[in-house]
Amino acid sequence: MSLRNRLLYLTALCGICFSCANATVYGPVISADFPDPAILVTSNVTYAYATNSGNINIQVATSYDNGTTWTLLNGVDALPDVGPWATVNLTWAPDVIDRGDGTFVMYYAAESPSQNTHCVGAATSANPLGPYTPQTQPIACQTAGGGAIDPAGFQDVDGQRYIVYKVDGSSLGGGGSCGNANGEYSTPIMLQMMEADALTPTGDPVQILDRTSQDGPLIEAPVLILHNGTYVLTYSSNCYNTVLYDIAYATAPSVSGPYTRASSPLLVTGDDGLTAPGGATPTPDGTFMVFHATVNFSPLTRYMYTATISWNGTTMSV
Ligand SMILES: *[C@@H]1O[C@H](CO)[C@@H](O)[C@H](O)[C@H]1NC(C)=O
Ligand SMILES: *[C@@H]1O[C@H](CO)[C@@H](O)[C@H](O)[C@H]1NC(C)=O
Ligand SMILES: *[C@@H]1O[C@H](CO)[C@@H](O)[C@H](O)[C@H]1NC(C)=O
Ligand SMILES: *[C@@H]1O[C@H](CO)[C@@H](O)[C@H](O)[C@H]1NC(C)=O
Ligand SMILES: *[C@@H]1O[C@H](CO)[C@@H](O)[C@H](O)[C@H]1NC(C)=O
């Protein structure tokens, strides 16, 4: 976002932001359960997509002022048909890319009855709002590792397409927080090269990060961007239903790594009055992001917030 637009945000929103002395976090901008949000910027409209709610597999919201004010489209399901491999109501953490040929591609995670776990799949639409038409087969299941969730698309500077996703080892059911606080299972973040259609995987996925003891039970919600020659992987660590959930990032000189964790997370509980910030998606240009924070742990309710991102070299701040 340009400096001018950043200033527009400041003047427009200083009244409702949490820390007006350094106003870069805004919200809640959607005061409804809208977890794991993704953002898609088009020439006229900015879209946000979120995890299922009730009968809606993929929630969608729109902004006509560059992400400042948002409208949740009640009753609109961007993905009414989850595909023959999947079941409804467990559709998580979508991401949408503009393929540049009039087609938008949605990546999503859904429960696969045949694998008895979550898999990630893709669906296409000529309209960012959908309805998206699912592919008949998922892209990745990682069944032995606990399933595949939290996909996000990425296009490298040479045009090569990828997705990143989490192998959901924490779903395998060890003890403690999120079923993996003893660290029995790994929760690797995988990088999968895709064909030009952004739908068909090519080659084997490669691991680019995994949890360590400092992450508690897991890392998840990866999103990859390229900022000024540096590959930046944002992710969340710790269990989503605790105050330890956060937004962190790691950087690399090449797309496949090695990724080096930043010395401190981007957002943790207490920052800007937030609780358990997570599920962030930066825009591909690294200037702005959407994320959720918890407003109620029981029933778990996560509202959407936004932030403008500043950079000092490879150090991010909001
Ligand atoms: C964007 O808005 C302009 C002006 O209203 C309109 O001419 C154009 O068709 C719109 N573009 C899209 C992609 O909707
Ligand atoms: C999906 O969730 C909605 C709302 O909770 C419920 O009414 C519906 O029966 C569920 N569908 C299935 C197939 O479980
Ligand atoms: C949104 O950003 C674009 C590009 O920076 C700018 O041209 C436009 O005026 C902005 N719209 C609003 C409502 O701020
Ligand atoms: C981009 O990175 C180069 C060094 O790799 C640095 O000199 C330059 O200031 C950076 N530009 C921005 C806008 O951060
Ligand atoms: C940017 O980072 C450098 C190196 O860590 C530091 O010396 C400098 O003070 C930072 N600048 C700002 C504006 O924070």
Coordinates of C-alpha atoms and ligand atoms in Angstrom, one line a residue:
M1 CA 0.0 0.0 0.0
S2 CA 1.2 3.4 -0.8
L3 CA 2.1 5.9 1.9
R4 CA -0.9 8.0 0.7
N5 CA -3.2 5.0 1.3
R6 CA -1.6 4.3 4.7
L7 CA -2.3 7.9 5.7
L8 CA -5.9 7.4 4.5
Y9 CA -6.2 4.4 6.8
L10 CA -4.8 6.4 9.7
T11 CA -7.1 9.3 9.3
A12 CA -10.2 7.2 8.5
L13 CA -9.7 4.7 11.2
C14 CA -7.9 6.3 14.1
G15 CA -11.2 6.5 15.9
I16 CA -11.6 2.7 16.2
C17 CA -8.1 1.4 16.1
F18 CA -6.5 0.1 19.2
S19 CA -3.3 2.0 19.4
C20 CA -3.7 5.4 17.7
A21 CA -0.1 6.4 18.4
N22 CA 1.0 3.7 16.0
A23 CA -2.1 2.9 14.2
T24 CA -1.5 -0.1 12.0
V25 CA -4.0 -2.7 13.4
Y26 CA -7.6 -2.1 12.7
G27 CA -10.8 -3.8 13.8
P28 CA -12.6 -5.9 14.3
V29 CA -13.6 -5.1 10.8
I30 CA -15.9 -8.2 10.7
S31 CA -17.7 -8.7 14.0
A32 CA -18.8 -12.3 13.3
D33 CA -17.0 -15.6 13.5
F34 CA -14.7 -15.4 10.4
P35 CA -11.6 -17.4 11.2
D36 CA -8.5 -18.1 9.1
P37 CA -9.2 -15.2 6.6
A38 CA -7.7 -15.0 3.2
I39 CA -7.6 -11.8 1.1
L40 CA -7.9 -11.3 -2.7
V41 CA -7.3 -7.8 -4.1
T42 CA -8.9 -7.1 -7.5
S43 CA -9.0 -3.8 -9.3
N44 CA -12.3 -2.7 -7.8
V45 CA -13.1 -5.0 -5.0
T46 CA -11.2 -6.6 -2.1
Y47 CA -12.5 -10.0 -1.0
A48 CA -12.0 -12.0 2.2
Y49 CA -12.8 -15.7 2.6
A50 CA -13.1 -17.7 5.8
T51 CA -13.6 -21.1 7.3
N52 CA -17.1 -22.7 7.3
S53 CA -19.9 -21.5 9.5
G54 CA -23.1 -23.4 9.9
N55 CA -24.3 -24.4 6.4
I56 CA -21.9 -22.1 4.6
N57 CA -18.8 -24.0 3.5
I58 CA -16.7 -20.9 2.7
Q59 CA -17.8 -17.5 4.0
V60 CA -17.0 -14.4 1.9
A61 CA -16.9 -10.7 2.6
T62 CA -16.3 -7.7 0.4
S63 CA -14.6 -4.3 0.7
Y64 CA -14.9 -1.4 -1.8
D65 CA -12.4 0.8 -0.1
N66 CA -9.2 -1.1 -0.2
G67 CA -9.9 -3.2 2.9
T68 CA -11.0 -0.5 5.2
T69 CA -14.6 -1.3 5.7
W70 CA -16.0 -4.8 5.1
T71 CA -19.4 -6.4 4.5
L72 CA -20.0 -10.1 5.4
L73 CA -22.2 -11.5 2.7
N74 CA -24.6 -13.3 4.9
G75 CA -26.0 -16.5 3.3
V76 CA -23.5 -16.5 0.4
D77 CA -21.4 -19.6 0.1
A78 CA -18.4 -19.3 -2.2
L79 CA -18.1 -23.1 -2.3
P80 CA -21.6 -24.6 -2.2
D81 CA -20.2 -27.9 -3.7
V82 CA -17.1 -29.1 -1.9
G83 CA -16.3 -31.8 -4.5
P84 CA -16.9 -35.5 -4.7
W85 CA -14.0 -36.3 -2.5
A86 CA -15.1 -34.2 0.5
T87 CA -17.9 -33.6 3.0
V88 CA -19.6 -30.4 4.0
N89 CA -19.2 -28.5 7.2
L90 CA -15.5 -29.1 7.9
T91 CA -14.2 -26.8 5.2
W92 CA -11.3 -24.8 6.5
A93 CA -8.9 -22.0 5.8
P94 CA -9.5 -21.1 2.1
D95 CA -7.2 -19.1 -0.1
V96 CA -8.0 -17.5 -3.5
I97 CA -5.6 -16.5 -6.2
D98 CA -6.2 -14.6 -9.5
R99 CA -4.7 -16.9 -12.2
G100 CA -4.6 -13.9 -14.5
D101 CA -6.6 -15.5 -17.3
G102 CA -10.1 -14.7 -16.1
T103 CA -10.1 -17.6 -13.6
F104 CA -9.9 -17.4 -9.9
V105 CA -8.6 -20.5 -8.0
M106 CA -9.8 -21.3 -4.5
Y107 CA -7.7 -23.7 -2.3
Y108 CA -9.4 -25.1 0.7
A109 CA -9.2 -28.0 3.2
A110 CA -12.1 -30.3 3.7
E111 CA -12.8 -33.7 5.4
S112 CA -12.3 -36.6 3.1
P113 CA -14.4 -39.7 4.2
S114 CA -12.3 -42.1 2.2
Q115 CA -9.0 -40.9 3.8
N116 CA -10.7 -40.2 7.2
T117 CA -8.8 -37.0 7.4
H118 CA -8.6 -33.5 5.9
C119 CA -7.2 -33.0 2.4
V120 CA -6.5 -29.9 0.4
G121 CA -8.2 -29.3 -2.9
A122 CA -8.9 -26.6 -5.5
A123 CA -11.9 -25.1 -7.2
T124 CA -12.3 -22.5 -9.9
S125 CA -14.6 -19.7 -10.8
A126 CA -14.8 -16.8 -13.2
N127 CA -16.2 -14.7 -10.4
P128 CA -14.3 -14.0 -7.2
L129 CA -17.5 -14.5 -5.3
G130 CA -18.0 -18.0 -6.8
P131 CA -19.7 -20.3 -6.9
Y132 CA -16.4 -22.2 -7.3
T133 CA -16.4 -25.5 -9.1
P134 CA -14.3 -28.1 -7.3
Q135 CA -11.8 -30.4 -8.9
T136 CA -12.8 -34.0 -8.7
Q137 CA -9.6 -35.1 -6.8
P138 CA -7.8 -33.4 -3.9
I139 CA -4.3 -32.0 -4.4
A140 CA -2.8 -33.5 -1.2
C141 CA -4.0 -35.7 1.7
Q142 CA -0.9 -36.6 3.7
T143 CA -3.1 -39.2 5.4
A144 CA -0.3 -40.9 7.4
G145 CA 0.9 -37.6 8.7
G146 CA -2.5 -36.5 10.0
G147 CA -4.0 -34.9 6.8
A148 CA -3.3 -31.7 4.9
I149 CA -4.9 -28.3 5.8
D150 CA -4.4 -24.6 5.4
P151 CA -3.4 -24.3 1.7
A152 CA -2.3 -21.0 0.2
G153 CA -1.2 -20.2 -3.3
F154 CA 2.0 -18.5 -4.3
Q155 CA 3.4 -17.4 -7.7
D156 CA 7.2 -16.8 -7.9
V157 CA 8.8 -14.0 -9.9
D158 CA 9.5 -16.4 -12.8
G159 CA 5.8 -17.3 -13.0
Q160 CA 6.1 -20.7 -11.4
R161 CA 3.1 -21.6 -9.2
Y162 CA 3.1 -23.3 -5.8
I163 CA 0.9 -24.0 -2.9
V164 CA 2.0 -24.3 0.7
Y165 CA 0.0 -26.2 3.3
K166 CA 0.3 -27.8 6.8
V167 CA 0.6 -31.5 7.5
D168 CA -1.8 -31.8 10.3
G169 CA 0.1 -34.1 12.7
S170 CA -1.5 -32.4 15.7
S171 CA -4.8 -34.1 14.6
L172 CA -3.3 -37.5 15.4
G173 CA -4.2 -37.2 19.0
G174 CA -1.3 -37.1 21.4
G175 CA -1.7 -35.5 24.8
G176 CA -2.0 -32.0 26.0
S177 CA -2.7 -28.7 24.1
C178 CA -4.2 -29.3 20.7
G179 CA -3.3 -33.0 21.2
N180 CA 0.4 -32.6 20.5
A181 CA 1.9 -30.6 23.4
N182 CA 4.3 -33.4 24.0
G183 CA 5.6 -32.8 20.5
E184 CA 5.0 -36.4 19.5
Y185 CA 4.0 -35.5 16.0
S186 CA 5.5 -33.1 13.5
T187 CA 3.4 -30.5 11.7
P188 CA 5.6 -29.7 8.7
I189 CA 4.8 -26.9 6.3
M190 CA 5.0 -28.2 2.7
L191 CA 5.8 -26.5 -0.5
Q192 CA 4.1 -28.1 -3.6
M193 CA 5.0 -27.0 -7.1
M194 CA 2.0 -26.6 -9.4
E195 CA 1.5 -26.7 -13.1
A196 CA 0.6 -23.4 -14.8
D197 CA -3.1 -24.2 -14.3
A198 CA -2.4 -23.7 -10.5
L199 CA -4.5 -26.9 -10.0
T200 CA -2.3 -29.8 -10.9
P201 CA 0.6 -30.7 -8.5
T202 CA 3.9 -31.5 -10.2
G203 CA 6.8 -33.2 -8.4
D204 CA 6.9 -34.1 -4.7
P205 CA 6.2 -31.6 -2.0
V206 CA 9.2 -30.4 0.0
Q207 CA 9.2 -29.5 3.7
I208 CA 10.2 -25.9 4.4
L209 CA 9.5 -25.6 8.1
D210 CA 8.4 -27.7 11.1
R211 CA 7.4 -27.1 14.7
T212 CA 10.0 -26.9 17.4
S213 CA 9.5 -26.9 21.2
Q214 CA 9.1 -23.1 21.1
D215 CA 6.0 -23.5 19.0
G216 CA 4.0 -25.7 21.4
P217 CA 2.0 -28.4 19.7
L218 CA 2.1 -27.0 16.1
I219 CA 2.7 -24.5 13.4
E220 CA 0.0 -24.0 10.8
A221 CA -1.7 -21.4 8.5
P222 CA 1.3 -20.9 6.2
V223 CA 1.2 -18.1 3.6
L224 CA 4.1 -17.4 1.3
I225 CA 4.9 -14.0 -0.3
L226 CA 8.0 -12.6 -2.0
H227 CA 9.1 -9.2 -0.6
N228 CA 12.0 -7.3 -2.2
G229 CA 13.8 -10.5 -3.1
T230 CA 13.1 -12.4 0.1
Y231 CA 10.6 -15.2 0.5
V232 CA 8.5 -14.6 3.6
L233 CA 6.5 -17.4 5.1
T234 CA 3.9 -16.3 7.7
Y235 CA 2.4 -18.9 10.0
S236 CA 0.7 -19.4 13.4
S237 CA 2.2 -21.4 16.2
N238 CA 0.7 -22.9 19.4
C239 CA -2.8 -24.1 19.9
Y240 CA -5.6 -22.0 18.3
N241 CA -7.8 -22.3 21.4
T242 CA -5.2 -20.8 23.8
V243 CA -3.9 -17.3 24.3
L244 CA -0.5 -18.5 23.0
Y245 CA -1.7 -18.6 19.4
D246 CA 0.2 -16.1 17.4
I247 CA 1.3 -14.8 14.0
A248 CA 5.0 -15.5 13.2
Y249 CA 7.2 -15.6 10.1
A250 CA 10.3 -16.9 8.6
T251 CA 12.4 -15.7 5.7
A252 CA 14.5 -17.4 3.0
P253 CA 16.7 -16.4 0.1
S254 CA 15.1 -19.0 -2.2
V255 CA 11.6 -20.4 -2.4
S256 CA 12.5 -23.8 -1.1
G257 CA 14.5 -22.4 1.8
P258 CA 16.3 -22.6 4.1
Y259 CA 13.7 -20.5 6.1
T260 CA 15.0 -18.7 9.1
R261 CA 12.6 -17.8 11.8
A262 CA 12.3 -14.1 12.7
S263 CA 13.7 -13.3 16.2
S264 CA 10.2 -12.4 17.4
P265 CA 6.6 -13.1 16.3
L266 CA 4.7 -10.5 14.4
L267 CA 1.6 -10.4 16.7
V268 CA 0.9 -12.1 20.1
T269 CA -1.8 -11.8 22.7
G270 CA -1.7 -8.4 24.3
D271 CA -0.5 -6.6 21.2
D272 CA -3.0 -3.9 20.2
G273 CA -5.5 -5.4 22.7
L274 CA -5.7 -8.6 20.7
T275 CA -6.2 -12.2 22.0
A276 CA -4.8 -15.2 20.2
P277 CA -4.1 -13.4 16.8
G278 CA -3.7 -16.0 14.0
G279 CA -4.5 -17.2 10.6
A280 CA -2.9 -14.2 8.9
T281 CA -2.9 -13.7 5.1
P282 CA -0.7 -10.9 3.8
T283 CA -1.4 -9.5 0.3
P284 CA 1.2 -10.7 -2.2
D285 CA 2.9 -7.3 -2.2
G286 CA 3.4 -7.5 1.6
T287 CA 1.8 -4.2 2.4
F288 CA -1.4 -5.3 4.2
M289 CA -2.9 -8.3 5.9
V290 CA -6.1 -9.9 7.2
F291 CA -6.1 -12.1 10.3
H292 CA -8.4 -13.2 13.1
A293 CA -8.3 -12.8 16.8
T294 CA -10.4 -14.5 19.5
V295 CA -13.2 -12.6 21.2
N296 CA -14.6 -15.6 23.0
F297 CA -13.0 -19.0 23.7
S298 CA -16.4 -20.7 24.5
P299 CA -18.0 -20.9 22.0
L300 CA -14.8 -20.2 20.1
T301 CA -15.5 -16.9 18.2
R302 CA -12.8 -15.3 16.0
Y303 CA -13.4 -11.9 14.4
M304 CA -11.5 -10.5 11.4
Y305 CA -8.9 -7.7 11.8
T306 CA -6.6 -6.0 9.3
A307 CA -3.1 -4.5 9.6
T308 CA -0.8 -2.5 7.4
I309 CA 2.7 -4.0 7.3
S310 CA 6.0 -2.1 7.5
W311 CA 9.4 -3.5 6.6
N312 CA 12.9 -2.8 7.7
G313 CA 15.0 -5.1 5.5
T314 CA 13.5 -8.5 6.2
T315 CA 11.9 -7.5 9.5
M316 CA 8.1 -7.2 9.4
S317 CA 6.1 -5.1 11.8
V318 CA 2.5 -4.0 12.1
Ligands
LIG1 C1 -14.2 -1.3 -12.1 O1 -14.9 -0.2 -12.0 C2 -14.9 0.6 -13.2 C3 -15.6 1.9 -12.9 O2 -16.8 1.8 -12.2 C4 -15.6 -0.2 -14.3 O3 -15.6 0.5 -15.5 C5 -14.9 -1.5 -14.5 O4 -15.6 -2.4 -15.4 C6 -14.8 -2.3 -13.2 N1 -13.9 -3.4 -13.3 C7 -14.3 -4.6 -12.9 C8 -13.3 -5.7 -13.1 O5 -15.3 -4.8 -12.3
LIG2 C1 -24.0 -28.6 8.5 O1 -24.2 -27.7 9.6 C2 -25.5 -27.2 9.6 C3 -25.6 -26.1 10.7 O2 -25.0 -26.5 11.9 C4 -26.5 -28.3 9.8 O3 -27.8 -27.7 9.8 C5 -26.4 -29.3 8.7 O4 -27.2 -30.4 9.0 C6 -25.0 -29.8 8.6 N1 -24.9 -30.7 7.5 C7 -24.3 -31.9 7.6 C8 -24.3 -32.7 6.3 O5 -23.8 -32.3 8.6
LIG3 C1 -7.8 2.1 -3.5 O1 -6.4 2.0 -3.9 C2 -6.3 2.4 -5.3 C3 -4.8 2.1 -5.7 O2 -3.9 2.6 -4.7 C4 -6.6 3.9 -5.4 O3 -6.5 4.2 -6.8 C5 -8.1 4.0 -5.0 O4 -8.4 5.4 -5.0 C6 -8.3 3.5 -3.6 N1 -9.7 3.6 -3.2 C7 -10.1 4.0 -2.1 C8 -11.6 4.0 -1.9 O5 -9.4 4.5 -1.2
LIG4 C1 15.4 -4.1 -1.0 O1 16.6 -4.9 -0.6 C2 17.8 -4.2 -0.9 C3 18.9 -5.2 -0.5 O2 18.7 -6.5 -0.9 C4 17.9 -3.0 -0.1 O3 19.0 -2.3 -0.4 C5 16.7 -2.1 -0.4 O4 16.7 -1.0 0.5 C6 15.4 -2.9 -0.2 N1 14.3 -2.1 -0.6 C7 13.2 -1.9 0.2 C8 12.1 -1.1 -0.4 O5 13.1 -2.4 1.3
LIG5 C1 16.2 -1.2 10.9 O1 17.0 -2.2 11.3 C2 18.3 -1.8 11.5 C3 19.2 -3.1 11.7 O2 18.6 -4.0 12.6 C4 18.4 -0.9 12.7 O3 19.7 -0.5 13.0 C5 17.5 0.3 12.5 O4 17.4 1.1 13.6 C6 16.1 -0.1 12.1 N1 15.3 1.0 11.6 C7 14.2 1.3 12.1 C8 13.5 2.5 11.5 O5 13.6 0.6 13.0

